[in-house]
Coordinates of C-alpha atoms in Angstrom, one line a residue:
X401 CA -19.3 -5.0 17.2
X402 CA -15.9 -3.2 17.2
X403 CA -15.5 -3.5 21.0
X404 CA -16.1 -7.3 20.9
X405 CA -13.6 -7.7 18.0
X406 CA -11.0 -5.5 19.7
X407 CA -11.3 -7.3 23.1
X408 CA -10.9 -10.8 21.4
X409 CA -7.8 -9.6 19.6
X410 CA -6.2 -8.0 22.6
X411 CA -6.8 -11.1 24.7
X412 CA -5.3 -13.5 22.0
X413 CA -1.5 -13.8 21.8
X414 CA 0.3 -14.4 18.6
X415 CA 0.2 -18.1 17.6
X416 CA 2.8 -20.7 16.4
X417 CA 2.5 -22.9 13.3
X418 CA 1.3 -25.8 15.5
X419 CA -1.7 -23.9 16.8
X420 CA -5.1 -23.9 15.0
X421 CA -5.4 -20.1 15.1
X422 CA -2.2 -19.9 13.0
X423 CA -4.3 -21.1 10.0
X424 CA -7.4 -19.2 10.7
X425 CA -6.8 -16.0 12.7
X426 CA -6.9 -14.5 16.2
X427 CA -10.3 -12.7 15.9
X428 CA -12.3 -15.9 15.8
X429 CA -14.1 -16.9 18.9
X430 CA -13.6 -20.5 20.3
X431 CA -17.0 -21.4 18.9
X432 CA -16.1 -20.1 15.4
X433 CA -12.7 -21.8 15.5
X434 CA -14.4 -25.1 16.3
X435 CA -16.3 -24.8 13.0
X436 CA -13.2 -24.2 10.9
X437 CA -11.4 -27.0 9.1
X438 CA -7.8 -26.9 8.2
X439 CA -7.1 -25.6 4.7
X440 CA -6.3 -28.3 2.2
X441 CA -3.0 -28.3 0.3
X442 CA -3.6 -27.7 -3.4
X443 CA 0.1 -27.7 -4.4
X444 CA 3.0 -29.1 -2.6
X445 CA 6.6 -27.7 -2.6
X446 CA 9.6 -28.3 -0.4
X447 CA 11.2 -25.1 -1.6
X448 CA 10.9 -21.6 -0.1
X449 CA 8.5 -19.1 -1.7
X450 CA 11.4 -17.0 -3.1
X451 CA 15.1 -17.5 -3.6
X452 CA 15.9 -13.8 -3.1
X453 CA 14.6 -13.6 0.5
X454 CA 15.2 -15.5 3.7
X455 CA 12.3 -17.2 5.5
X456 CA 11.7 -19.5 8.5
X457 CA 12.6 -23.2 8.0
X458 CA 9.0 -24.3 8.2
X459 CA 7.8 -22.0 5.4
X460 CA 7.6 -23.4 1.9
X461 CA 5.9 -22.4 -1.4
X462 CA 3.1 -24.9 -0.9
X463 CA -0.4 -23.5 -1.6
X464 CA -3.6 -24.0 0.3
X465 CA -7.3 -23.3 0.0
X466 CA -9.9 -23.1 2.7
X467 CA -12.9 -25.5 2.7
X468 CA -16.1 -23.9 1.4
X469 CA -17.9 -23.4 4.7
X470 CA -14.8 -22.3 6.5
X471 CA -14.2 -19.8 3.8
X472 CA -17.8 -18.4 4.1
X473 CA -17.4 -18.1 7.8
X474 CA -14.1 -16.2 7.4
X475 CA -15.6 -13.9 4.7
X476 CA -18.4 -13.0 7.1
X477 CA -15.8 -12.2 9.7
X478 CA -13.9 -10.1 7.2
X479 CA -17.0 -8.1 6.4
X480 CA -17.5 -7.5 10.1
X481 CA -14.0 -6.2 10.4
X482 CA -14.4 -3.8 7.4
X483 CA -17.7 -2.5 8.8
X484 CA -16.2 -1.9 12.3
X485 CA -12.9 -0.4 11.0
X486 CA -12.2 3.2 11.6
X487 CA -9.6 3.3 8.8
X488 CA -8.9 0.5 6.4
X489 CA -5.8 0.2 4.2
X490 CA -4.7 -2.3 1.6
X491 CA -1.3 -3.8 1.2
X492 CA -0.8 -5.8 -2.0
X493 CA 1.9 -7.7 -3.8
X494 CA 2.5 -9.4 -7.1
X495 CA 0.1 -12.3 -6.4
X496 CA -3.0 -10.2 -7.3
X497 CA -1.6 -9.5 -10.7
X498 CA 0.2 -12.8 -11.4
X499 CA -2.3 -14.1 -13.8
X500 CA -1.9 -11.1 -16.2
X501 CA 1.6 -9.8 -15.4
X502 CA 3.6 -12.7 -13.7
X503 CA 5.4 -12.9 -10.5
X504 CA 8.8 -13.7 -8.9
X505 CA 7.7 -16.1 -6.3
X506 CA 7.2 -19.9 -6.9
X507 CA 3.7 -20.9 -7.5
X508 CA 1.6 -23.9 -8.6
X509 CA -1.2 -21.7 -9.7
X510 CA 0.6 -18.9 -11.5
X511 CA 3.7 -19.2 -13.8
X512 CA 6.9 -18.0 -12.1
X513 CA 8.4 -15.2 -14.3
X514 CA 7.1 -12.3 -16.2
X515 CA 4.5 -12.1 -19.0
X516 CA 5.1 -9.8 -22.1
X517 CA 3.1 -6.7 -23.0
X518 CA 3.0 -5.4 -19.5
X519 CA 1.5 -2.0 -20.3
X520 CA -1.5 -3.7 -22.1
X521 CA -2.3 -5.9 -19.1
X522 CA -5.9 -5.6 -17.9
X523 CA -7.1 -5.6 -14.2
X524 CA -8.4 -8.7 -12.6
X525 CA -11.6 -9.1 -10.6
X526 CA -9.5 -8.5 -7.5
X527 CA -8.4 -5.1 -8.7
X528 CA -11.9 -4.1 -9.7
X529 CA -13.4 -5.2 -6.3
X530 CA -10.8 -3.5 -4.3
X531 CA -11.2 -0.4 -6.4
X532 CA -14.9 -0.5 -5.7
X533 CA -14.3 -0.7 -2.0
X534 CA -12.0 2.4 -2.3
X535 CA -14.6 4.3 -4.4
X536 CA -17.2 3.6 -1.7
X537 CA -15.0 4.9 1.1
X538 CA -14.5 1.5 2.7
X539 CA -10.8 1.7 1.9
X540 CA -8.8 4.9 2.6
X541 CA -5.4 4.0 1.3
X542 CA -3.8 1.3 -0.9
X543 CA 0.0 0.6 -0.6
X544 CA 0.9 -1.2 -3.8
X545 CA 4.1 -3.1 -4.2
X546 CA 3.4 -3.7 -7.8
X547 CA 4.3 -1.3 -10.6
X548 CA 1.5 -2.2 -13.1
X549 CA -1.1 0.5 -12.6
X550 CA -3.9 -2.2 -12.6
X551 CA -5.7 -0.7 -9.6
X552 CA -6.1 2.6 -11.4
X553 CA -7.1 0.9 -14.7
X554 CA -9.8 -0.7 -12.7
X555 CA -11.1 2.7 -11.5
X556 CA -9.3 3.0 -8.2
X557 CA -8.9 6.8 -7.4
X558 CA -5.3 7.9 -7.6
X559 CA -5.8 9.8 -4.3
X560 CA -5.7 6.5 -2.3
X561 CA -2.8 4.9 -4.2
X562 CA 0.8 4.7 -2.9
X563 CA 3.0 2.9 -5.4
X564 CA 5.8 2.5 -2.8
X565 CA 8.2 0.5 -5.0
X566 CA 7.7 2.7 -8.1
X567 CA 5.4 2.6 -11.1
X568 CA 5.4 2.0 -14.8
X569 CA 2.9 4.9 -15.0
X570 CA 4.6 7.6 -13.0
X571 CA 7.6 9.1 -14.7
X572 CA 8.6 10.8 -11.4
X573 CA 8.6 7.5 -9.5
X574 CA 10.3 4.7 -11.6
X575 CA 10.5 1.2 -10.3
X576 CA 12.9 1.1 -7.4
X577 CA 15.8 -1.3 -7.6
X578 CA 16.8 -3.2 -4.5
X579 CA 19.9 -1.0 -4.3
X580 CA 17.7 2.1 -4.6
X581 CA 15.7 4.2 -2.1
X582 CA 12.0 4.8 -1.7
X583 CA 10.4 8.1 -2.7
X584 CA 10.7 10.9 -0.1
X585 CA 7.1 11.7 -0.9
X586 CA 5.6 8.2 -0.6
X587 CA 7.6 6.6 2.3
X588 CA 6.3 9.0 5.0
X589 CA 2.7 8.3 3.8
X590 CA 3.3 4.5 4.0
X591 CA 4.7 4.9 7.5
X592 CA 1.7 6.9 8.6
X593 CA -0.6 4.2 7.2
X594 CA 1.3 1.5 9.1
X595 CA 1.0 3.4 12.4
X596 CA -2.5 4.7 12.1
X597 CA -4.6 2.2 10.0
X598 CA -7.2 0.4 12.1
X599 CA -7.3 -2.5 9.7
X600 CA -4.9 -3.6 6.9
X601 CA -5.9 -6.2 4.4
X602 CA -2.9 -7.9 2.8
X603 CA -3.2 -9.7 -0.5
X604 CA -0.8 -11.5 -2.7
X605 CA 2.5 -10.9 -1.0
X606 CA 5.0 -13.2 0.7
X607 CA 5.7 -10.7 3.5
X608 CA 9.4 -11.6 3.2
X609 CA 10.9 -8.8 5.3
X610 CA 10.8 -5.7 3.1
X611 CA 10.6 -2.3 4.7
X612 CA 7.0 -1.9 3.4
X613 CA 6.0 -5.1 5.3
X614 CA 5.5 -2.8 8.3
X615 CA 2.1 -2.3 6.7
X616 CA 1.3 -5.8 8.0
X617 CA 3.4 -6.1 11.1
X618 CA 2.6 -2.8 12.9
X619 CA -1.2 -3.0 12.8
X620 CA -1.0 -6.6 13.9
X621 CA 1.1 -5.6 16.9
X622 CA -1.3 -2.8 17.8
X623 CA -4.2 -5.3 17.8
X624 CA -2.6 -6.7 21.0
X625 CA -3.2 -3.4 22.9
X626 CA -6.5 -3.0 24.6
X627 CA -8.6 0.1 24.0
X628 CA -7.6 2.9 26.4
X629 CA -4.5 1.1 27.6
X630 CA -1.5 3.0 28.8
X631 CA 1.5 2.0 26.7
X632 CA 4.9 2.6 28.2
X633 CA 8.6 1.8 27.6
X634 CA 11.7 1.5 29.8
X635 CA 13.7 3.1 27.0
X636 CA 16.1 5.7 28.2
X637 CA 16.6 4.0 31.6
X638 CA 20.2 2.8 31.5
X639 CA 21.6 0.3 29.0
X640 CA 20.8 -3.2 27.8
X641 CA 17.5 -4.9 27.1
X642 CA 14.5 -2.6 27.4
X643 CA 10.8 -3.5 27.8
X644 CA 7.7 -2.1 26.2
X645 CA 4.2 -3.0 27.2
X646 CA 0.9 -1.8 28.5
X647 CA -0.1 -1.2 32.1
X648 CA -2.6 -3.5 33.7
X649 CA -2.3 -2.2 37.3
X650 CA -0.6 0.8 38.8
X651 CA -0.2 1.3 42.6
X652 CA -0.3 5.0 43.2
X653 CA 1.1 4.7 46.8
X654 CA 4.2 2.5 46.0
X655 CA 4.6 3.5 42.4
X656 CA 4.7 -0.2 41.4
X657 CA 3.5 -0.9 37.8
X658 CA 2.3 -4.2 36.6
X659 CA 1.8 -4.9 32.9
X660 CA 2.2 -7.2 29.9
X661 CA 5.6 -6.7 28.2
X662 CA 7.9 -7.8 25.4
X663 CA 11.7 -7.3 25.3
X664 CA 13.2 -4.7 23.1
X665 CA 16.9 -5.1 22.1
X666 CA 19.1 -2.1 21.5
X667 CA 19.4 -3.2 17.8
X668 CA 15.6 -2.9 17.4
X669 CA 15.5 0.8 18.3
X670 CA 15.1 1.9 14.7
X671 CA 11.7 0.0 14.7
X672 CA 8.6 0.9 16.8
X673 CA 9.2 -0.5 20.3
X674 CA 5.7 -1.9 20.4
X675 CA 6.2 -4.1 17.3
X676 CA 6.0 -7.4 19.2
X677 CA 3.7 -9.6 21.3
X678 CA 2.9 -8.5 24.9
X679 CA 3.2 -11.9 26.4
X680 CA 5.2 -11.5 29.6
X681 CA 3.7 -10.2 32.9
X682 CA 6.1 -8.2 35.0
X683 CA 6.0 -5.7 37.8
X684 CA 8.4 -2.7 38.0
X685 CA 9.0 -0.8 41.3
X686 CA 8.5 2.9 41.7
X687 CA 12.2 3.6 40.9
X688 CA 11.9 2.3 37.3
X689 CA 11.6 5.1 34.8
X690 CA 8.7 4.5 32.4
X691 CA 8.2 6.7 29.3
X692 CA 4.7 6.9 27.8
X693 CA 4.2 6.1 24.1
X694 CA 1.3 7.3 21.9
X695 CA 0.1 4.1 20.2
X696 CA -3.4 3.7 18.6
X697 CA -4.9 0.2 19.2
X698 CA -6.1 -1.5 16.0
X699 CA -8.2 -4.3 14.6
X700 CA -4.9 -5.6 13.1
X701 CA -4.1 -7.3 9.8
X702 CA -6.0 -9.7 7.6
X703 CA -4.1 -11.8 5.0
X704 CA -5.6 -13.3 1.8
X705 CA -3.0 -15.6 0.1
X706 CA -2.5 -19.0 -1.4
X707 CA 0.8 -19.5 0.5
X708 CA 1.6 -19.2 4.1
X709 CA 3.7 -16.2 5.3
X710 CA 6.1 -15.6 8.2
X711 CA 3.5 -13.3 9.9
X712 CA 0.5 -15.7 9.8
X713 CA 0.6 -16.2 13.5
X714 CA 0.0 -12.4 14.0
X715 CA -3.0 -12.2 11.7
X716 CA -6.4 -11.2 13.0
X717 CA -7.9 -13.3 10.2
X718 CA -6.2 -15.6 7.7
X719 CA -7.9 -16.7 4.5
X720 CA -6.4 -19.2 2.1
X721 CA -7.4 -19.2 -1.6
X722 CA -7.5 -17.2 -4.8
X723 CA -8.3 -13.5 -4.2
X724 CA -10.8 -13.3 -7.0
X725 CA -12.9 -16.1 -5.5
X726 CA -12.7 -14.7 -2.0
X727 CA -13.5 -11.1 -3.0
X728 CA -16.6 -12.3 -5.0
X729 CA -17.9 -13.7 -1.7
X730 CA -17.0 -10.6 0.1
X731 CA -18.8 -8.4 -2.3
X732 CA -21.9 -10.5 -1.8
X733 CA -21.6 -10.3 2.0
X734 CA -21.2 -6.5 1.8
X735 CA -24.2 -6.2 -0.6
X736 CA -22.1 -4.7 -3.4
X737 CA -23.0 -5.6 -7.0
X738 CA -20.2 -7.5 -8.8
X739 CA -20.6 -5.7 -12.1
X740 CA -18.1 -2.9 -12.1
X741 CA -18.2 0.0 -14.6
X742 CA -14.9 0.4 -16.6
X743 CA -13.4 3.9 -16.8
X744 CA -13.8 5.7 -20.2
X745 CA -10.1 6.4 -21.0
X746 CA -11.0 7.6 -24.5
X747 CA -12.7 10.6 -22.9
X748 CA -9.6 11.8 -21.0
X749 CA -8.8 15.2 -22.4
X750 CA -5.2 16.3 -23.4
X751 CA -5.4 19.8 -22.0
X752 CA -7.0 20.6 -18.7
X753 CA -7.2 23.3 -16.1
X754 CA -5.7 22.1 -12.8
X755 CA -5.1 23.6 -9.3
X756 CA -1.3 23.0 -9.4
X757 CA 1.7 25.3 -9.8
X758 CA 4.7 25.2 -12.2
X759 CA 6.4 22.7 -9.8
X760 CA 3.5 20.3 -9.8
X761 CA 2.4 21.2 -6.3
X762 CA -1.2 21.7 -5.4
X763 CA -2.2 25.3 -4.8
X764 CA -4.1 26.6 -1.8
X765 CA -7.7 27.7 -2.2
X766 CA -7.6 31.1 -4.0
X767 CA -4.5 30.1 -6.0
X768 CA -4.3 30.5 -9.8
X769 CA -5.4 27.6 -12.0
X770 CA -2.8 26.3 -14.5
X771 CA -3.4 24.7 -17.9
X772 CA -1.8 21.3 -18.0
X773 CA -1.1 20.7 -21.7
X774 CA -0.5 17.0 -22.6
X775 CA -1.1 17.4 -26.4
X776 CA 1.3 15.8 -28.9
X777 CA 4.6 17.7 -28.9
X778 CA 3.9 19.7 -25.7
X779 CA 7.1 20.5 -23.9
X780 CA 7.2 19.1 -20.4
X781 CA 9.7 18.4 -17.7
X782 CA 9.9 16.0 -14.7
X783 CA 8.4 17.9 -11.7
X784 CA 10.7 18.6 -8.7
X785 CA 10.6 16.0 -5.9
X786 CA 11.0 13.0 -8.2
X787 CA 12.7 9.8 -7.2
X788 CA 14.5 9.1 -10.5
X789 CA 18.0 9.1 -9.0
X790 CA 16.8 7.3 -5.9
X791 CA 15.2 4.5 -7.9
X792 CA 18.6 3.8 -9.6
X793 CA 17.2 2.4 -12.8
X794 CA 20.2 2.4 -15.3
X795 CA 18.0 3.6 -18.2
X796 CA 17.1 6.8 -16.3
X797 CA 20.2 7.7 -14.3
X798 CA 21.1 10.5 -16.7
X799 CA 17.8 12.3 -15.8
X800 CA 18.3 14.8 -13.0
X801 CA 21.9 13.6 -12.4
X802 CA 24.3 15.6 -10.3
X803 CA 26.8 15.4 -13.2
X804 CA 27.0 18.5 -15.3
X805 CA 24.7 18.8 -18.3
X806 CA 26.3 17.2 -21.3
X807 CA 28.1 14.5 -19.3
X808 CA 27.6 11.0 -20.8
X809 CA 26.4 8.3 -18.4
X810 CA 27.2 4.6 -18.7
X811 CA 23.8 4.1 -20.3
X812 CA 25.0 6.1 -23.3
X813 CA 22.6 9.0 -22.5
X814 CA 23.6 12.6 -22.0
X815 CA 22.8 14.1 -18.6
X816 CA 20.0 16.6 -18.5
X817 CA 17.6 18.2 -16.0
X818 CA 14.6 16.1 -17.1
X819 CA 13.1 18.0 -20.1
X820 CA 11.2 16.4 -23.0
X821 CA 8.0 16.2 -25.0
X822 CA 4.7 14.4 -25.0
X823 CA 4.7 11.8 -27.8
X824 CA 1.1 10.6 -27.8
X825 CA -2.0 9.5 -25.8
X826 CA -2.3 5.7 -25.9
X827 CA -5.7 4.5 -24.8
X828 CA -4.8 0.8 -25.1
X829 CA -2.0 1.2 -22.6
X830 CA -3.9 3.8 -20.6
X831 CA -1.0 6.3 -20.7
X832 CA 0.5 9.4 -22.1
X833 CA 3.9 8.4 -23.7
X834 CA 6.6 11.0 -23.1
X835 CA 10.2 11.2 -24.0
X836 CA 12.4 12.7 -21.3
X837 CA 16.1 13.4 -22.2
X838 CA 16.0 10.7 -24.8
X839 CA 14.3 8.0 -22.6
X840 CA 10.7 6.9 -23.2
X841 CA 8.5 7.0 -20.1
X842 CA 4.8 6.9 -19.5
X843 CA 2.2 8.6 -17.3
X844 CA -1.2 7.0 -16.5
X845 CA -4.3 8.7 -17.9
X846 CA -5.8 8.7 -14.4
X847 CA -3.4 11.4 -13.4
X848 CA -5.5 13.8 -15.5
X849 CA -8.7 12.9 -13.6
X850 CA -7.0 13.2 -10.3
X851 CA -5.4 16.6 -11.2
X852 CA -8.6 18.1 -12.4
X853 CA -10.3 17.2 -9.1
X854 CA -7.3 18.4 -7.1
X855 CA -6.8 14.9 -5.7
X856 CA -3.3 14.2 -6.8
X857 CA -0.6 14.8 -4.2
X858 CA 1.7 16.0 -7.0
X859 CA 2.0 16.1 -10.9
X860 CA 4.6 13.7 -12.3
X861 CA 5.4 16.2 -15.2
X862 CA 4.6 19.8 -15.8
X863 CA 4.9 22.1 -18.8
X864 CA 8.2 23.9 -19.3
X865 CA 6.4 27.2 -20.0
X866 CA 3.0 26.8 -18.3
X867 CA 0.0 29.0 -19.0
X868 CA -2.3 30.2 -16.3
X869 CA -6.0 31.1 -16.2
X870 CA -7.6 34.0 -14.3
X871 CA -9.8 31.5 -12.5
X872 CA -8.8 30.6 -8.9
X873 CA -9.0 27.2 -7.2
X874 CA -12.1 26.9 -5.1
X875 CA -11.9 23.2 -4.5
X876 CA -14.0 20.3 -5.8
X877 CA -14.9 20.2 -9.5
X878 CA -15.2 23.9 -10.0
X879 CA -12.5 24.0 -12.7
X880 CA -14.3 21.5 -14.9
X881 CA -16.8 24.0 -16.2
X882 CA -14.0 26.3 -17.4
X883 CA -12.3 23.3 -18.9
X884 CA -15.5 22.3 -20.9
X885 CA -15.7 25.9 -22.2
X886 CA -12.1 25.7 -23.4
X887 CA -12.7 22.3 -25.1
X888 CA -15.8 23.8 -26.9
X889 CA -13.7 26.7 -28.2

C-alpha cells in the first residue's frame, strides 16, 4: 500500500487553484478523482481569513464542505495513509478549539474573537479522537499552536505534545508574543518533526506563513521525492541561482546528470533547499559540482479545514468540513470505538516520586528519585531552561529578568529568579495554581502523570529544597509502588 501511495505522490506535481486536485489532493488516482465532486460553499466571504497575515489574492475566508460520498472516499484514503505511515504527526491551530475557546480568523461557523473562562474549557470530539490516535501509537507527535491544554484534558499523553507557541498550562513556557521567540527546548523538536515525519495531518489552521508552518510545507515537499532517489544541490558552486533536485539518470562515462529540479534563490538558504516542487527537467555536465543531501521521502501532508489555505495545492489529501464530523468517520474507518474514557483528574496526587533532578531534568537509569511536592504552600521555582523572557509576556517579564533582584519592571513587579509557592489544586481547571514572584500561573495536572512515568521532557517547576528517596530510577512505572506506600503512610 505504501509503495503505491508514495509512487502516486512522487509522480504528481503541486497543483494550482484551477486544477481539480487542488480541492481534493495529490494522492488520489485518476479513477478516484473522477468520483469526487467539488466541495460546496457553505459560507461566502470576500475578505481574507485573517487581517494580521498576508495571503494570495485568490484566498478568502469562505468556507467549504465536501459532499457526503466524496468525504467518505477521502476518509478511506486518510485511513490508508495513516496505516501506511512510518511516523505520523499532527499540526493543529485554533480551528479545532474555536467552538469552546474562540479564534482570531474570520469564520461563518465559529465566532471571531475569544470566549471567556478559558481555563474551564472542555475538549471537543476532535481533541478526544486525536488523543485516542496518539494513545494507540498511531500518532507520534502533536505540534500544537493553541495554548489551551485541551489535547491533554482529553487524555493525550504529554510525551507527544509540543506546545510550540506557549501554553496556559506550562509556567515555564508562557504564550509567545509575535515579538517573542520560541522555546529553545521545543523549536528543535518541531524542526525534527518537520524533517522526519512521514505523514503530517493539519487541522484548523490557516497556514498563513508562521515559522511552525514548516510542519506542513516540508513533508509536502518530501512527498515529491521518490523512494531511494538521490537528492543533490548545486549549492556551493559559484554564486547566483542554485538548483536542488533528484537524479533520474547519471552517465558514469561523461558525468552528465539528468534530474528534476527547482530553483533555489540565495535568499532562501535559511530554508531547506528541497522545500519546493521538482518540476523542471535539466541536465548538468560533468563539470557541475553537485552536493548530496540527506532527505527522507514522505507521504506528505493532509489538511482538514473549512477554509482553503495557501498550501492546498501541495496537499497529499485535502478534506473540507468540520473536524468533529470528519474524525467520527475516520474512527469508524479505523475500527476505533467513539466512546472515549475521560481522565480522572481528581485522582492526581499532590506529592509524587519522579525520576528528575533539582533542575527538572530527567535522570538516567540508576539515578536518584526525587519527591515532587505540589501540596498547598509548597515552595517551588521555575526550572532552568524556561522561555519566560523569550515569550515576552509583559505580566511575566520580571521573572528571570537580567535586571538585578529588586529592580521594578514596567509591569509594577519586582524582578526575581522565579521563586514562589503552590496555591492549590483546581480539578475544574485541570491545573495546579502557583504564584511565582507575585504573578499567578498554572501547570496542568497531566504533568504529574507524565513525570511519574518519566515521560516528560522536563518539569516546569521544581521544589526549592527538594527531597530525595533512596530508590533509583529503573524506568517504566517502577516508582509508582513507592509512591503508593508513601500515600498510605
